[in-house]
């Protein structure tokens, strides 16, 4: 499939070479890191070194729990935080919506950012707010510093879903969040490994098992080594920003989702009036171009996007949006090929409507 164009990096990223090599190295260290013998101690040393490398790559100076990915990290934060109530925003990832049963859902503005007045009215002592730093469907970035100021002034806790955030991409998250969920496979690492950064274990109830009692299960040493190797390779955000600007200049007649907000340079969401996302995806896939209609955890069903609905989008417009996401190695030629086909499909739709 080397001749295909992959523009769905927000769903998962190809594993980069250093991460693949590190995973292979980890597979050769086959011992259980919790075993007391020499092989186990060697595996433990490698695991702890990987843990420290992951935290250092993000610039995190506190505690790190290794998990199976961002979804599990969020589950631990939502279910084990020392909080009496949980708040989430209406545009959170599907995994948060599943884990946060009974949580109060806060509205967002039409630009996709959290309604801070609603947050002020709902927050209080021992209340946990979970917010996605970068929305995985639209790329809209939440104002974490302003959110944290409100949460902490009220005596609450802030859990940030940072799966879509490159390492060291947001000092505000690292300075202000109490809990941060990250994932390797979104950053060029292997699937099945992630982390929950914890500012203070006093904010989290242990549940026994490994990871200092905060997460049960044999540690994934190959995954941890691959994760560390991936995030130690810097991600260029200037190149993707230029690519997205090039794309958006070429999409004649497109409606850009969240255009008035701060957005990640790695993600763009675009409405093609008159053409369903399902029809667009078929055309792009047949032409060898991989894009999506939103979060990979929900787009398979092609349900109406809860993110766009929360932003005030209505039928049929919210069913006409596709997501394009960039990664390491995305080229101008690939962006131009997508834009050319997008414009061709859009022109056909305008002709039919005329």
Short mmCIF file of C-alpha atoms in Angstrom, two decimals:
data_model
loop_
_atom_site.label_atom_id
_atom_site.label_comp_id
_atom_site.label_asym_id
_atom_site.label_seq_id
_atom_site.Cartn_x
_atom_site.Cartn_y
_atom_site.Cartn_z
CA UNK A 1 0.00 0.00 0.00
CA UNK A 2 3.06 2.22 -0.39
CA UNK A 3 1.46 4.15 -3.27
CA UNK A 4 -1.48 5.30 -1.14
CA UNK A 5 -1.70 8.73 0.49
CA UNK A 6 -2.24 8.55 4.25
CA UNK A 7 -3.89 11.64 5.74
CA UNK A 8 -5.42 10.08 8.85
CA UNK A 9 -2.62 10.52 11.39
CA UNK A 10 -5.05 11.64 14.10
CA UNK A 11 -6.42 8.07 14.09
CA UNK A 12 -3.00 6.47 14.34
CA UNK A 13 0.49 7.23 13.10
CA UNK A 14 2.89 4.88 11.32
CA UNK A 15 5.51 3.60 13.74
CA UNK A 16 8.78 5.38 13.13
CA UNK A 17 12.03 3.41 12.70
CA UNK A 18 13.56 4.17 16.13
CA UNK A 19 10.35 3.00 17.81
CA UNK A 20 10.29 -0.25 15.80
CA UNK A 21 13.91 -0.94 16.75
CA UNK A 22 13.18 -0.25 20.41
CA UNK A 23 10.18 -2.61 20.40
CA UNK A 24 12.38 -5.38 18.97
CA UNK A 25 14.96 -4.70 21.68
CA UNK A 26 12.20 -4.93 24.29
CA UNK A 27 11.05 -8.28 22.95
CA UNK A 28 14.53 -9.63 23.52
CA UNK A 29 14.21 -8.56 27.17
CA UNK A 30 11.52 -11.16 27.75
CA UNK A 31 11.55 -11.32 31.54
CA UNK A 32 8.72 -10.00 33.73
CA UNK A 33 9.81 -6.63 35.22
CA UNK A 34 8.11 -7.61 38.50
CA UNK A 35 10.21 -10.76 38.94
CA UNK A 36 12.96 -10.64 41.60
CA UNK A 37 15.61 -12.61 39.69
CA UNK A 38 18.42 -11.11 37.61
CA UNK A 39 16.47 -11.19 34.34
CA UNK A 40 13.50 -9.52 35.99
CA UNK A 41 15.69 -6.86 37.59
CA UNK A 42 17.26 -6.09 34.21
CA UNK A 43 13.80 -5.77 32.66
CA UNK A 44 12.73 -3.51 35.55
CA UNK A 45 15.74 -1.26 35.03
CA UNK A 46 14.92 -0.92 31.34
CA UNK A 47 11.26 -0.19 32.14
CA UNK A 48 12.11 2.52 34.66
CA UNK A 49 14.56 4.09 32.23
CA UNK A 50 11.83 4.14 29.55
CA UNK A 51 9.37 5.69 32.02
CA UNK A 52 11.85 8.46 32.81
CA UNK A 53 12.58 9.04 29.11
CA UNK A 54 8.86 9.36 28.27
CA UNK A 55 8.30 11.89 31.04
CA UNK A 56 11.42 13.84 30.06
CA UNK A 57 10.37 13.97 26.40
CA UNK A 58 7.11 15.64 27.42
CA UNK A 59 8.83 17.81 30.02
CA UNK A 60 6.88 16.20 32.89
CA UNK A 61 8.65 16.32 36.25
CA UNK A 62 6.16 14.42 38.43
CA UNK A 63 4.75 10.86 38.54
CA UNK A 64 4.15 8.63 35.49
CA UNK A 65 1.88 5.59 35.32
CA UNK A 66 2.35 3.42 32.23
CA UNK A 67 -0.94 2.18 30.77
CA UNK A 68 -2.31 0.43 27.68
CA UNK A 69 -3.08 3.78 26.02
CA UNK A 70 -4.87 7.07 26.46
CA UNK A 71 -8.27 5.42 26.90
CA UNK A 72 -7.10 3.49 29.96
CA UNK A 73 -5.26 6.55 31.27
CA UNK A 74 -8.50 8.51 31.04
CA UNK A 75 -10.41 5.69 32.73
CA UNK A 76 -8.01 5.76 35.68
CA UNK A 77 -8.24 9.54 35.92
CA UNK A 78 -12.02 9.60 35.71
CA UNK A 79 -12.69 6.65 38.01
CA UNK A 80 -9.87 6.89 40.56
CA UNK A 81 -9.37 10.64 41.07
CA UNK A 82 -10.15 11.92 44.56
CA UNK A 83 -13.21 13.79 43.34
CA UNK A 84 -16.83 13.94 44.42
CA UNK A 85 -18.16 14.99 41.01
CA UNK A 86 -16.95 14.81 37.43
CA UNK A 87 -17.41 17.38 34.68
CA UNK A 88 -16.67 16.77 31.00
CA UNK A 89 -17.13 18.93 27.93
CA UNK A 90 -19.64 18.10 25.22
CA UNK A 91 -16.84 17.56 22.69
CA UNK A 92 -14.78 14.93 24.51
CA UNK A 93 -13.50 11.76 22.85
CA UNK A 94 -15.88 8.79 22.77
CA UNK A 95 -13.75 6.97 25.35
CA UNK A 96 -14.44 9.74 27.86
CA UNK A 97 -18.15 9.71 27.12
CA UNK A 98 -18.16 5.95 27.81
CA UNK A 99 -16.10 6.13 31.01
CA UNK A 100 -17.75 9.20 32.55
CA UNK A 101 -21.23 7.86 33.11
CA UNK A 102 -23.19 10.28 35.28
CA UNK A 103 -20.79 13.17 34.67
CA UNK A 104 -22.15 16.66 34.12
CA UNK A 105 -21.64 17.70 30.50
CA UNK A 106 -20.57 21.30 29.93
CA UNK A 107 -21.43 23.14 26.70
CA UNK A 108 -18.97 24.57 24.23
CA UNK A 109 -19.20 27.72 22.16
CA UNK A 110 -19.75 27.62 18.43
CA UNK A 111 -15.97 27.79 17.93
CA UNK A 112 -15.58 24.50 19.83
CA UNK A 113 -13.99 25.91 22.99
CA UNK A 114 -15.39 25.33 26.45
CA UNK A 115 -17.97 27.84 27.71
CA UNK A 116 -15.99 29.27 30.63
CA UNK A 117 -19.08 30.78 32.25
CA UNK A 118 -20.66 27.33 32.35
CA UNK A 119 -17.46 25.99 33.90
CA UNK A 120 -17.48 28.70 36.59
CA UNK A 121 -21.07 27.83 37.45
CA UNK A 122 -20.40 24.08 37.72
CA UNK A 123 -16.93 23.78 39.25
CA UNK A 124 -16.28 23.45 42.96
CA UNK A 125 -14.03 21.82 45.53
CA UNK A 126 -13.20 18.15 44.86
CA UNK A 127 -14.69 18.38 41.37
CA UNK A 128 -12.75 16.86 38.45
CA UNK A 129 -12.93 18.42 34.98
CA UNK A 130 -11.84 16.30 32.01
CA UNK A 131 -11.03 18.25 28.85
CA UNK A 132 -9.38 17.27 25.56
CA UNK A 133 -6.50 19.65 24.89
CA UNK A 134 -6.75 19.17 21.10
CA UNK A 135 -10.03 17.95 19.71
CA UNK A 136 -9.43 14.83 17.66
CA UNK A 137 -12.13 15.67 15.10
CA UNK A 138 -11.64 19.39 14.56
CA UNK A 139 -8.16 20.21 15.86
CA UNK A 140 -9.60 22.96 18.08
CA UNK A 141 -7.30 23.66 21.04
CA UNK A 142 -8.86 24.42 24.40
CA UNK A 143 -7.55 27.40 26.45
CA UNK A 144 -5.98 25.17 29.10
CA UNK A 145 -4.40 27.98 31.11
CA UNK A 146 -7.71 29.86 31.52
CA UNK A 147 -9.55 26.61 32.27
CA UNK A 148 -6.98 25.57 34.88
CA UNK A 149 -7.18 28.94 36.60
CA UNK A 150 -10.95 28.53 37.09
CA UNK A 151 -10.69 24.88 38.16
CA UNK A 152 -7.91 25.39 40.70
CA UNK A 153 -9.36 28.60 42.11
CA UNK A 154 -12.44 26.55 43.03
CA UNK A 155 -10.40 23.72 44.55
CA UNK A 156 -10.98 21.29 41.67
CA UNK A 157 -8.78 18.94 39.66
CA UNK A 158 -7.95 19.10 35.96
CA UNK A 159 -7.56 15.96 33.80
CA UNK A 160 -6.31 16.70 30.28
CA UNK A 161 -6.64 14.30 27.35
CA UNK A 162 -3.42 15.09 25.48
CA UNK A 163 -3.36 12.12 23.10
CA UNK A 164 -3.29 14.48 20.10
CA UNK A 165 -0.58 16.70 21.63
CA UNK A 166 3.01 16.21 20.45
CA UNK A 167 5.57 15.97 23.23
CA UNK A 168 6.52 19.41 24.59
CA UNK A 169 3.88 21.08 22.40
CA UNK A 170 2.00 22.75 25.23
CA UNK A 171 3.71 24.23 28.27
CA UNK A 172 0.27 25.22 29.58
CA UNK A 173 -0.74 21.56 29.94
CA UNK A 174 2.45 20.64 31.73
CA UNK A 175 2.27 23.64 34.08
CA UNK A 176 -1.40 23.46 34.98
CA UNK A 177 -2.87 19.95 34.62
CA UNK A 178 -3.15 17.60 37.58
CA UNK A 179 -3.52 14.52 35.38
CA UNK A 180 -2.52 14.13 31.71
CA UNK A 181 -3.35 11.19 29.40
CA UNK A 182 -0.98 10.47 26.48
CA UNK A 183 -0.66 7.68 23.92
CA UNK A 184 2.25 6.24 21.93
CA UNK A 185 0.48 5.28 18.71
CA UNK A 186 -0.59 8.89 18.09
CA UNK A 187 3.06 9.96 18.18
CA UNK A 188 4.84 7.42 15.97
CA UNK A 189 5.09 4.75 18.67
CA UNK A 190 3.53 1.30 19.02
CA UNK A 191 -0.12 0.66 19.86
CA UNK A 192 -1.02 -0.72 23.28
CA UNK A 193 1.05 1.65 25.40
CA UNK A 194 0.32 5.05 26.92
CA UNK A 195 0.79 6.94 30.15
CA UNK A 196 -1.04 8.91 32.77
CA UNK A 197 1.03 11.77 34.12
CA UNK A 198 0.12 12.48 37.75
CA UNK A 199 1.14 15.67 39.54
CA UNK A 200 0.51 14.22 42.99
CA UNK A 201 -0.49 10.66 43.86
CA UNK A 202 -2.54 12.12 46.73
CA UNK A 203 -5.12 13.04 44.06
CA UNK A 204 -5.51 9.43 42.91
CA UNK A 205 -6.84 6.35 44.71
CA UNK A 206 -4.66 3.23 44.25
CA UNK A 207 -6.30 -0.03 43.23
CA UNK A 208 -3.51 -2.55 43.73
CA UNK A 209 -1.25 -4.40 41.33
CA UNK A 210 1.64 -2.98 39.37
CA UNK A 211 2.59 0.63 38.63
CA UNK A 212 2.95 1.48 42.34
CA UNK A 213 -0.50 0.07 42.94
CA UNK A 214 -2.28 2.35 40.47
CA UNK A 215 -2.66 -0.05 37.55
CA UNK A 216 -2.82 -3.84 37.47
CA UNK A 217 -1.22 -6.01 34.81
CA UNK A 218 2.22 -7.14 33.66
CA UNK A 219 4.16 -4.18 32.36
CA UNK A 220 4.56 -3.80 28.59
CA UNK A 221 8.32 -3.36 28.32
CA UNK A 222 8.57 -3.50 24.49
CA UNK A 223 5.79 -0.93 24.26
CA UNK A 224 7.40 1.35 26.84
CA UNK A 225 10.73 1.27 25.02
CA UNK A 226 8.99 1.98 21.71
CA UNK A 227 7.03 4.85 23.27
CA UNK A 228 10.19 6.41 24.69
CA UNK A 229 12.05 6.12 21.38
CA UNK A 230 9.15 7.68 19.45
CA UNK A 231 8.64 10.75 21.60
CA UNK A 232 12.36 11.45 21.81
CA UNK A 233 12.29 12.22 18.07
CA UNK A 234 11.01 15.81 17.78
CA UNK A 235 7.90 16.47 15.72
CA UNK A 236 8.02 19.40 13.33
CA UNK A 237 4.88 21.52 13.61
CA UNK A 238 5.94 24.26 11.20
CA UNK A 239 5.82 21.96 8.17
CA UNK A 240 2.29 20.70 8.89
CA UNK A 241 1.11 24.25 9.56
CA UNK A 242 2.30 25.28 6.10
CA UNK A 243 0.72 22.18 4.56
CA UNK A 244 -2.63 22.89 6.19
CA UNK A 245 -2.53 26.51 5.04
CA UNK A 246 -1.75 25.29 1.51
CA UNK A 247 -4.65 22.85 1.66
CA UNK A 248 -7.16 25.35 2.98
CA UNK A 249 -6.23 27.87 0.31
CA UNK A 250 -6.94 25.23 -2.33
CA UNK A 251 -10.31 23.95 -1.06
CA UNK A 252 -12.66 26.17 -3.03
CA UNK A 253 -16.05 26.39 -1.34
CA UNK A 254 -15.06 24.46 1.77
CA UNK A 255 -16.36 25.36 5.21
CA UNK A 256 -13.50 25.06 7.68
CA UNK A 257 -14.56 23.74 11.07
CA UNK A 258 -13.27 25.83 13.97
CA UNK A 259 -11.58 28.34 11.67
CA UNK A 260 -12.01 31.10 14.24
CA UNK A 261 -10.28 29.09 17.00
CA UNK A 262 -6.71 28.14 17.79
CA UNK A 263 -6.22 24.78 16.06
CA UNK A 264 -3.57 22.11 15.93
CA UNK A 265 -1.55 22.36 12.71
CA UNK A 266 -1.87 18.59 12.45
CA UNK A 267 -5.68 18.41 12.05
CA UNK A 268 -8.24 20.07 9.79
CA UNK A 269 -11.95 19.36 9.31
CA UNK A 270 -13.77 20.50 6.17
CA UNK A 271 -17.35 20.52 5.01
CA UNK A 272 -18.14 19.85 1.36
CA UNK A 273 -21.69 21.23 0.85
CA UNK A 274 -24.03 18.78 -0.80
CA UNK A 275 -21.83 15.66 -0.47
CA UNK A 276 -22.06 13.31 2.49
CA UNK A 277 -18.91 12.36 4.33
CA UNK A 278 -19.66 8.72 3.52
CA UNK A 279 -19.68 9.44 -0.21
CA UNK A 280 -16.51 11.50 0.08
CA UNK A 281 -14.69 8.74 1.95
CA UNK A 282 -15.56 6.20 -0.73
CA UNK A 283 -14.26 8.46 -3.50
CA UNK A 284 -11.06 9.28 -1.64
CA UNK A 285 -10.41 5.66 -0.68
CA UNK A 286 -10.97 4.46 -4.25
CA UNK A 287 -8.42 7.05 -5.36
CA UNK A 288 -5.90 5.80 -2.81
CA UNK A 289 -6.32 8.59 -0.26
CA UNK A 290 -7.01 7.76 3.40
CA UNK A 291 -8.97 10.32 5.40
CA UNK A 292 -11.77 9.96 7.94
CA UNK A 293 -15.09 11.41 9.03
CA UNK A 294 -14.00 12.01 12.63
CA UNK A 295 -12.64 10.05 15.57
CA UNK A 296 -11.54 6.53 14.62
CA UNK A 297 -13.42 5.15 17.63
CA UNK A 298 -16.75 6.34 16.23
CA UNK A 299 -16.37 7.07 12.52
CA UNK A 300 -16.89 3.42 11.56
CA UNK A 301 -20.56 3.88 12.35
CA UNK A 302 -20.76 7.25 10.57
CA UNK A 303 -23.11 8.48 13.28
CA UNK A 304 -23.72 12.23 13.37
CA UNK A 305 -20.72 13.80 15.10
CA UNK A 306 -21.46 14.72 18.73
CA UNK A 307 -18.62 17.24 18.45
CA UNK A 308 -20.19 19.13 15.54
CA UNK A 309 -23.62 18.85 17.15
CA UNK A 310 -22.26 20.45 20.33
CA UNK A 311 -20.78 23.26 18.21
CA UNK A 312 -24.24 24.01 16.83
CA UNK A 313 -24.00 22.26 13.49
CA UNK A 314 -27.26 20.82 12.12
CA UNK A 315 -28.27 18.29 9.48
CA UNK A 316 -27.24 17.85 6.76
CA UNK A 317 -24.12 19.98 7.20
CA UNK A 318 -22.67 17.93 10.06
CA UNK A 319 -22.76 14.82 7.85
CA UNK A 320 -20.72 16.54 5.13
CA UNK A 321 -17.46 16.98 7.07
CA UNK A 322 -14.27 14.99 6.63
CA UNK A 323 -11.09 15.18 8.69
CA UNK A 324 -7.61 15.50 7.23
CA UNK A 325 -4.68 14.96 9.58
CA UNK A 326 -0.98 15.33 8.86
CA UNK A 327 2.06 13.54 10.20
CA UNK A 328 5.76 13.01 9.76
CA UNK A 329 6.47 12.64 6.08
CA UNK A 330 3.27 14.23 4.71
CA UNK A 331 4.23 16.07 1.52
CA UNK A 332 2.95 18.97 -0.56
CA UNK A 333 2.25 16.59 -3.44
CA UNK A 334 0.01 14.49 -1.19
CA UNK A 335 -1.88 17.55 0.02
CA UNK A 336 -2.25 18.79 -3.55
CA UNK A 337 -3.61 15.42 -4.68
CA UNK A 338 -6.23 15.46 -1.94
CA UNK A 339 -7.17 19.07 -2.71
CA UNK A 340 -7.51 18.36 -6.44
CA UNK A 341 -9.88 15.44 -5.87
CA UNK A 342 -11.82 17.37 -3.21
CA UNK A 343 -12.38 20.22 -5.65
CA UNK A 344 -13.38 17.77 -8.39
CA UNK A 345 -16.01 16.10 -6.19
CA UNK A 346 -17.28 19.48 -4.96
CA UNK A 347 -17.57 20.79 -8.55
CA UNK A 348 -19.59 17.72 -9.54
CA UNK A 349 -21.94 18.38 -6.63
CA UNK A 350 -22.40 22.01 -7.65
CA UNK A 351 -23.17 20.93 -11.24
CA UNK A 352 -25.80 18.46 -10.05
CA UNK A 353 -27.40 21.11 -7.85
CA UNK A 354 -27.51 23.73 -10.61
#
